[in-house]
Coordinates of C-alpha atoms in Angstrom, one line a residue:
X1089 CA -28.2 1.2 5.0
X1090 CA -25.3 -0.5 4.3
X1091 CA -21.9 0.4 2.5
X1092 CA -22.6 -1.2 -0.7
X1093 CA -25.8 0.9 -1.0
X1094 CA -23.9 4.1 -0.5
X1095 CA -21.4 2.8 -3.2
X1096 CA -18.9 2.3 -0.9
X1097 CA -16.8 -1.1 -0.3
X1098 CA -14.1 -2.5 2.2
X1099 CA -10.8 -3.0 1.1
X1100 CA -8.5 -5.5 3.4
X1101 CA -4.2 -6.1 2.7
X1102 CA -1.7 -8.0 5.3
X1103 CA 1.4 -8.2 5.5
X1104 CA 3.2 -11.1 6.5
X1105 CA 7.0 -10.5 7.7
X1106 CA 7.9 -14.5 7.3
X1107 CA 6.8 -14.3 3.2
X1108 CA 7.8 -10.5 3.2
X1109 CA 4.9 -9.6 0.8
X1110 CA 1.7 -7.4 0.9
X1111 CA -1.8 -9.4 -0.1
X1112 CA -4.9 -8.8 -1.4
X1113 CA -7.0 -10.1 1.3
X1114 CA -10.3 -8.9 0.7
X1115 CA -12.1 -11.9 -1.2
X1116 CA -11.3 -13.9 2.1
X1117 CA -14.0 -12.2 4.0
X1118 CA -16.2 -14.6 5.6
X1119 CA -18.9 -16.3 3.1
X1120 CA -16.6 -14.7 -0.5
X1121 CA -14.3 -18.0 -0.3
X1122 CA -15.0 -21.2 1.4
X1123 CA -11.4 -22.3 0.1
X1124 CA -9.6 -19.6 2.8
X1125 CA -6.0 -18.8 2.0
X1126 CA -2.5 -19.5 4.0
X1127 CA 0.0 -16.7 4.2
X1128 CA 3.0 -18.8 5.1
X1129 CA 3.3 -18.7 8.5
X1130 CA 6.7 -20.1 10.4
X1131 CA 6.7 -23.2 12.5
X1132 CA 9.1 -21.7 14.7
X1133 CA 9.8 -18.2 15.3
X1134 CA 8.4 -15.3 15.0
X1135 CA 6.2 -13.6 12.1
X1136 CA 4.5 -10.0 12.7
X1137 CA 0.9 -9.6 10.3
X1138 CA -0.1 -6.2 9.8
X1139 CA -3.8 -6.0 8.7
X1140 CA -4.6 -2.6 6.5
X1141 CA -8.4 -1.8 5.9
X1142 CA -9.5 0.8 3.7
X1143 CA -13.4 2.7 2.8
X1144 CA -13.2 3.5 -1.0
X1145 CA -15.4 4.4 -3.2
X1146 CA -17.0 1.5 -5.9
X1147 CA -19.7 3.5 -7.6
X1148 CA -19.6 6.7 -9.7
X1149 CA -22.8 7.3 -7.9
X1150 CA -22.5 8.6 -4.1
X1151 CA -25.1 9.1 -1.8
X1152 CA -23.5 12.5 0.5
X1153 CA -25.7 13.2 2.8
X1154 CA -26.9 9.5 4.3
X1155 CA -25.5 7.4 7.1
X1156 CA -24.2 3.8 6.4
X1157 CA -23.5 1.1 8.8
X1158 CA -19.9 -0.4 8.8
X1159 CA -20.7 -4.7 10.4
X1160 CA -17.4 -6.8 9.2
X1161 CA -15.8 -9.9 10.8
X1162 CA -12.4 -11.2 9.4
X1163 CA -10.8 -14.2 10.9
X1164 CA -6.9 -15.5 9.9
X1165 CA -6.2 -19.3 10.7
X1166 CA -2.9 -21.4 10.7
X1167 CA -2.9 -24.3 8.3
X1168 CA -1.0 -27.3 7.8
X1169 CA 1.0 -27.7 4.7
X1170 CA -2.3 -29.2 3.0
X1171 CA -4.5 -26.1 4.3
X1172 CA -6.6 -28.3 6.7
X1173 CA -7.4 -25.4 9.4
X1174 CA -5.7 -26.2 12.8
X1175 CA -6.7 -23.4 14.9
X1176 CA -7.7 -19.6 14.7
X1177 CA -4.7 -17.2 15.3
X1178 CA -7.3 -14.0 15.5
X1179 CA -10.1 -12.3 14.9
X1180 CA -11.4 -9.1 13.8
X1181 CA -14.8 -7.4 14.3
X1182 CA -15.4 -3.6 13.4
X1183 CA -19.0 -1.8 13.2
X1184 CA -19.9 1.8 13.5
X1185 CA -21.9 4.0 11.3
X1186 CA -20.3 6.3 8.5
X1187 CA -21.7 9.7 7.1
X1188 CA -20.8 10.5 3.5
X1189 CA -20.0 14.5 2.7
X1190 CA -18.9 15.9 -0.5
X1191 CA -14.9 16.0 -0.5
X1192 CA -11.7 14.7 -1.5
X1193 CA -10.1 14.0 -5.2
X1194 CA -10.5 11.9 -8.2
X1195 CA -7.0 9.9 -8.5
X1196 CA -4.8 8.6 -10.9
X1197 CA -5.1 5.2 -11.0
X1198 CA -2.1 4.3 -13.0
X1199 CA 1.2 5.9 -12.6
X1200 CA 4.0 4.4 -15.0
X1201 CA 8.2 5.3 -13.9
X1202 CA 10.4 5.1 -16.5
X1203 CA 13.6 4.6 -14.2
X1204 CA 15.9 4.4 -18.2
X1205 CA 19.2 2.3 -18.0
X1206 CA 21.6 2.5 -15.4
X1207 CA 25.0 0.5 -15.6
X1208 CA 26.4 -1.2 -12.7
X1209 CA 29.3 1.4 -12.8
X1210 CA 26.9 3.9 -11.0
X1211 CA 27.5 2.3 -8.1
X1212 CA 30.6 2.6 -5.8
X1213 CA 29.0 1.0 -2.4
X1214 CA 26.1 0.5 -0.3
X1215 CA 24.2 4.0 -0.3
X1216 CA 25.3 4.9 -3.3
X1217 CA 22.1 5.9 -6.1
X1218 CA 21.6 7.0 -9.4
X1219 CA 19.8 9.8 -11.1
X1220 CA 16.7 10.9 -9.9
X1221 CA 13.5 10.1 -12.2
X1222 CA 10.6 13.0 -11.2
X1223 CA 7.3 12.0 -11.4
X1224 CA 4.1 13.3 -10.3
X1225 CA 1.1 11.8 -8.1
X1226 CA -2.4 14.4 -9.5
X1227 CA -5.5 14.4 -7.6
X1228 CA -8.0 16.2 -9.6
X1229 CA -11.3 17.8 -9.0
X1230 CA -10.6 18.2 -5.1
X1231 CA -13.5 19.5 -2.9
X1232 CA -14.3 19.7 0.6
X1233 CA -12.6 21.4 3.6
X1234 CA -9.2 18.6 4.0
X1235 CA -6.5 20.3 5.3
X1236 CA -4.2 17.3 4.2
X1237 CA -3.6 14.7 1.9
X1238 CA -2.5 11.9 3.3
X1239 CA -0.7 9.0 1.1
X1240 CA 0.0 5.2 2.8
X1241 CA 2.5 3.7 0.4
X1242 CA 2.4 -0.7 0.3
X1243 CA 5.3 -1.8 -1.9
X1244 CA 4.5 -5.0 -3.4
X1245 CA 8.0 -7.0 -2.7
X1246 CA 8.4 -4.9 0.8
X1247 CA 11.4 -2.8 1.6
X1248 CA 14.7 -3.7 0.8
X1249 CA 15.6 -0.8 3.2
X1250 CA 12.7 0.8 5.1
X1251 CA 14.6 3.3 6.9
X1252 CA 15.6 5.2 3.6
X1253 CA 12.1 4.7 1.4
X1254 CA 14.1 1.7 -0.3
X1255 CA 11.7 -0.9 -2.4
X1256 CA 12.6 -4.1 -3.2
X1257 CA 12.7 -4.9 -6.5
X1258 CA 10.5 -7.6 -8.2
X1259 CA 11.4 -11.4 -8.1
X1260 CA 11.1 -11.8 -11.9
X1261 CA 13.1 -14.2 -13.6
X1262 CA 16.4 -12.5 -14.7
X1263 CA 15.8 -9.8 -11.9
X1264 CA 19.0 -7.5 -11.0
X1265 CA 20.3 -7.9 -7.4
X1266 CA 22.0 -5.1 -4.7
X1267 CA 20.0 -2.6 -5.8
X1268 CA 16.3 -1.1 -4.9
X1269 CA 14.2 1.8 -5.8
X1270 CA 14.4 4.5 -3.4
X1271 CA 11.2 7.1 -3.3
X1272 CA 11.6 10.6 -2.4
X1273 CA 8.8 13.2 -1.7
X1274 CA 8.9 16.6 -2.7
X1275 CA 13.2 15.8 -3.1
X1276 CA 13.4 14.4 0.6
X1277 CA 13.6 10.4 1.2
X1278 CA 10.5 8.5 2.6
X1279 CA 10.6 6.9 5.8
X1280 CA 9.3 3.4 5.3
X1281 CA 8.3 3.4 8.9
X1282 CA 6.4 6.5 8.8
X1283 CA 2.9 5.6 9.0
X1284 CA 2.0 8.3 6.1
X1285 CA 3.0 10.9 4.2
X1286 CA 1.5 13.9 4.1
X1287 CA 1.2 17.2 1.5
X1288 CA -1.1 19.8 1.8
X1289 CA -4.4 19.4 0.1
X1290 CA -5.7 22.1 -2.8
X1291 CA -8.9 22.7 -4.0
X1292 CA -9.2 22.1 -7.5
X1293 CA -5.8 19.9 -8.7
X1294 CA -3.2 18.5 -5.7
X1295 CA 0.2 17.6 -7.7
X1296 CA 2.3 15.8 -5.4
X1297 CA 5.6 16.0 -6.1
X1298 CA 7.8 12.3 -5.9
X1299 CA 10.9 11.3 -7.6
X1300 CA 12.7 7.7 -7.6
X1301 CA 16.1 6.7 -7.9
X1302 CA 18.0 3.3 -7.8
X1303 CA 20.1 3.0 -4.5
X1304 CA 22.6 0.2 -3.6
X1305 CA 21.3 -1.8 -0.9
X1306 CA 24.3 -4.7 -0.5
X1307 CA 28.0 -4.8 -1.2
X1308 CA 27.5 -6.2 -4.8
X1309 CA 25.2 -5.2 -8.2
X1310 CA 24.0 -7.7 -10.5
X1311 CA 22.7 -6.6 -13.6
X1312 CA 19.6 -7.2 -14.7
X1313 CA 15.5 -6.0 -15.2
X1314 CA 15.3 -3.7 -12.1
X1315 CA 11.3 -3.5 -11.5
X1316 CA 8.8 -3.0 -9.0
X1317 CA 5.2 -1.9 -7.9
X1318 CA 3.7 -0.4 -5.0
X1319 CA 0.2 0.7 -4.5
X1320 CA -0.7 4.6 -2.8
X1321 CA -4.2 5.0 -1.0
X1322 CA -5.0 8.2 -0.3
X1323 CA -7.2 10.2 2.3
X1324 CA -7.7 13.3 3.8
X1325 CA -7.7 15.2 7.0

């Protein structure tokens, strides 16, 4: 039995340091898209890929109980400049069987900041931040015998400082400059390197507690729209 029957599906991301961005990547598994993509790769120099997969769920209907089989292959070529493949950089092949049992949360799947205005005033210097906006991340209907929730956070324009849970803002036309978004959890800053965050899971409703706050990130501030996205995936322990 395979993962679509147990309404399950793969989902793949990458991070490319040379473009400095998060992708999609799961339409480019082999036999989806004969086109392939190019994730801007230097000539010269060095660029670091991080590959993220993720099981989630794609059907309201779950099969708990069975055992599916997990068979993918993903492979990331360089291109020239007109996408004519020149050589494989690497490959990936996973397999391994899965067994589904009743657990874990329904999640928001939409979480809307309002971060208000902020004048340029508010900041005195690199480090500097302004108020704190609370906000809430609620997993409902949570089952099973978890221990932990644990949260991986992929900001959609990368860090602009990853030691202090800084975001970079979105490259929108007009876009303010010098600042980020700084996330806290539970009032204490995230460690971008971190490779999760974790709260304690609850049976019933888990409310995780976040708050965000603008934080200077260069000597100067630009005003302008200060936005950004970032995308949580959850799972338990």
């Amino acid at each position: 039995m395979g993962l679509s029957e147990l309404g399950l599906g793969i989902v793949w991301t990458n991070f490319n340091s040379s473009a400095g961005t998060w992708g999609c990547m799961s339409n480019y598994f082999p036999g989806m898209n004969a086109n392939g993509t190019r994730r801007g790769l230097k000539r010269n120099g060095t660029a670091v890929i991080t590959d993220n997969f993720y099981i989630i769920k794609t059907s309201s209907d779950i099969d708990y109980g069975k055992v599916g089989q997990i068979e993918q292959s993903i492979y990331l070529s360089e291109g020239d400049p007109d996408n004519t493949i020149m050589g494989d950089l690497y490959s990936i092949y996973f397999h391994g069987d899965i067994e589904l049992s009743k657990g874990g949360c329904s999640v928001e799947t939409h979480k809307a900041v309002d971060m208000g205005n902020v004048s340029t005033k508010t900041f005195k210097g690199v480090g500097s931040v302004g108020a704190e906006m609370p906000f809430t991340i609620t997993l409902s209907e949570c089952e099973g015998d978890a221990v932990n929730v644990l949260l991986d956070l992929e900001p959609t324009y990368g860090y602009a400082d990853k030691n202090n849970g800084v975001i970079a803002l979105s490259d929108e036309e007009g876009a303010a400059s010098g600042v980020g978004i700084q996330l806290l959890l539970n009032g204490q800053k995230i460690n971008g390197n971190a490779e999760h965050l974790t709260w304690p899971f609850q049976k019933g409703v888990t409310t995780i507690p976040f708050s965000a706050r603008y934080y200077q990130v260069a000597d100067s501030v630009q005003p302008g729209a200060a936005n950004s996205t970032l995308v949580f995936y959850t799972w338990y322990e």
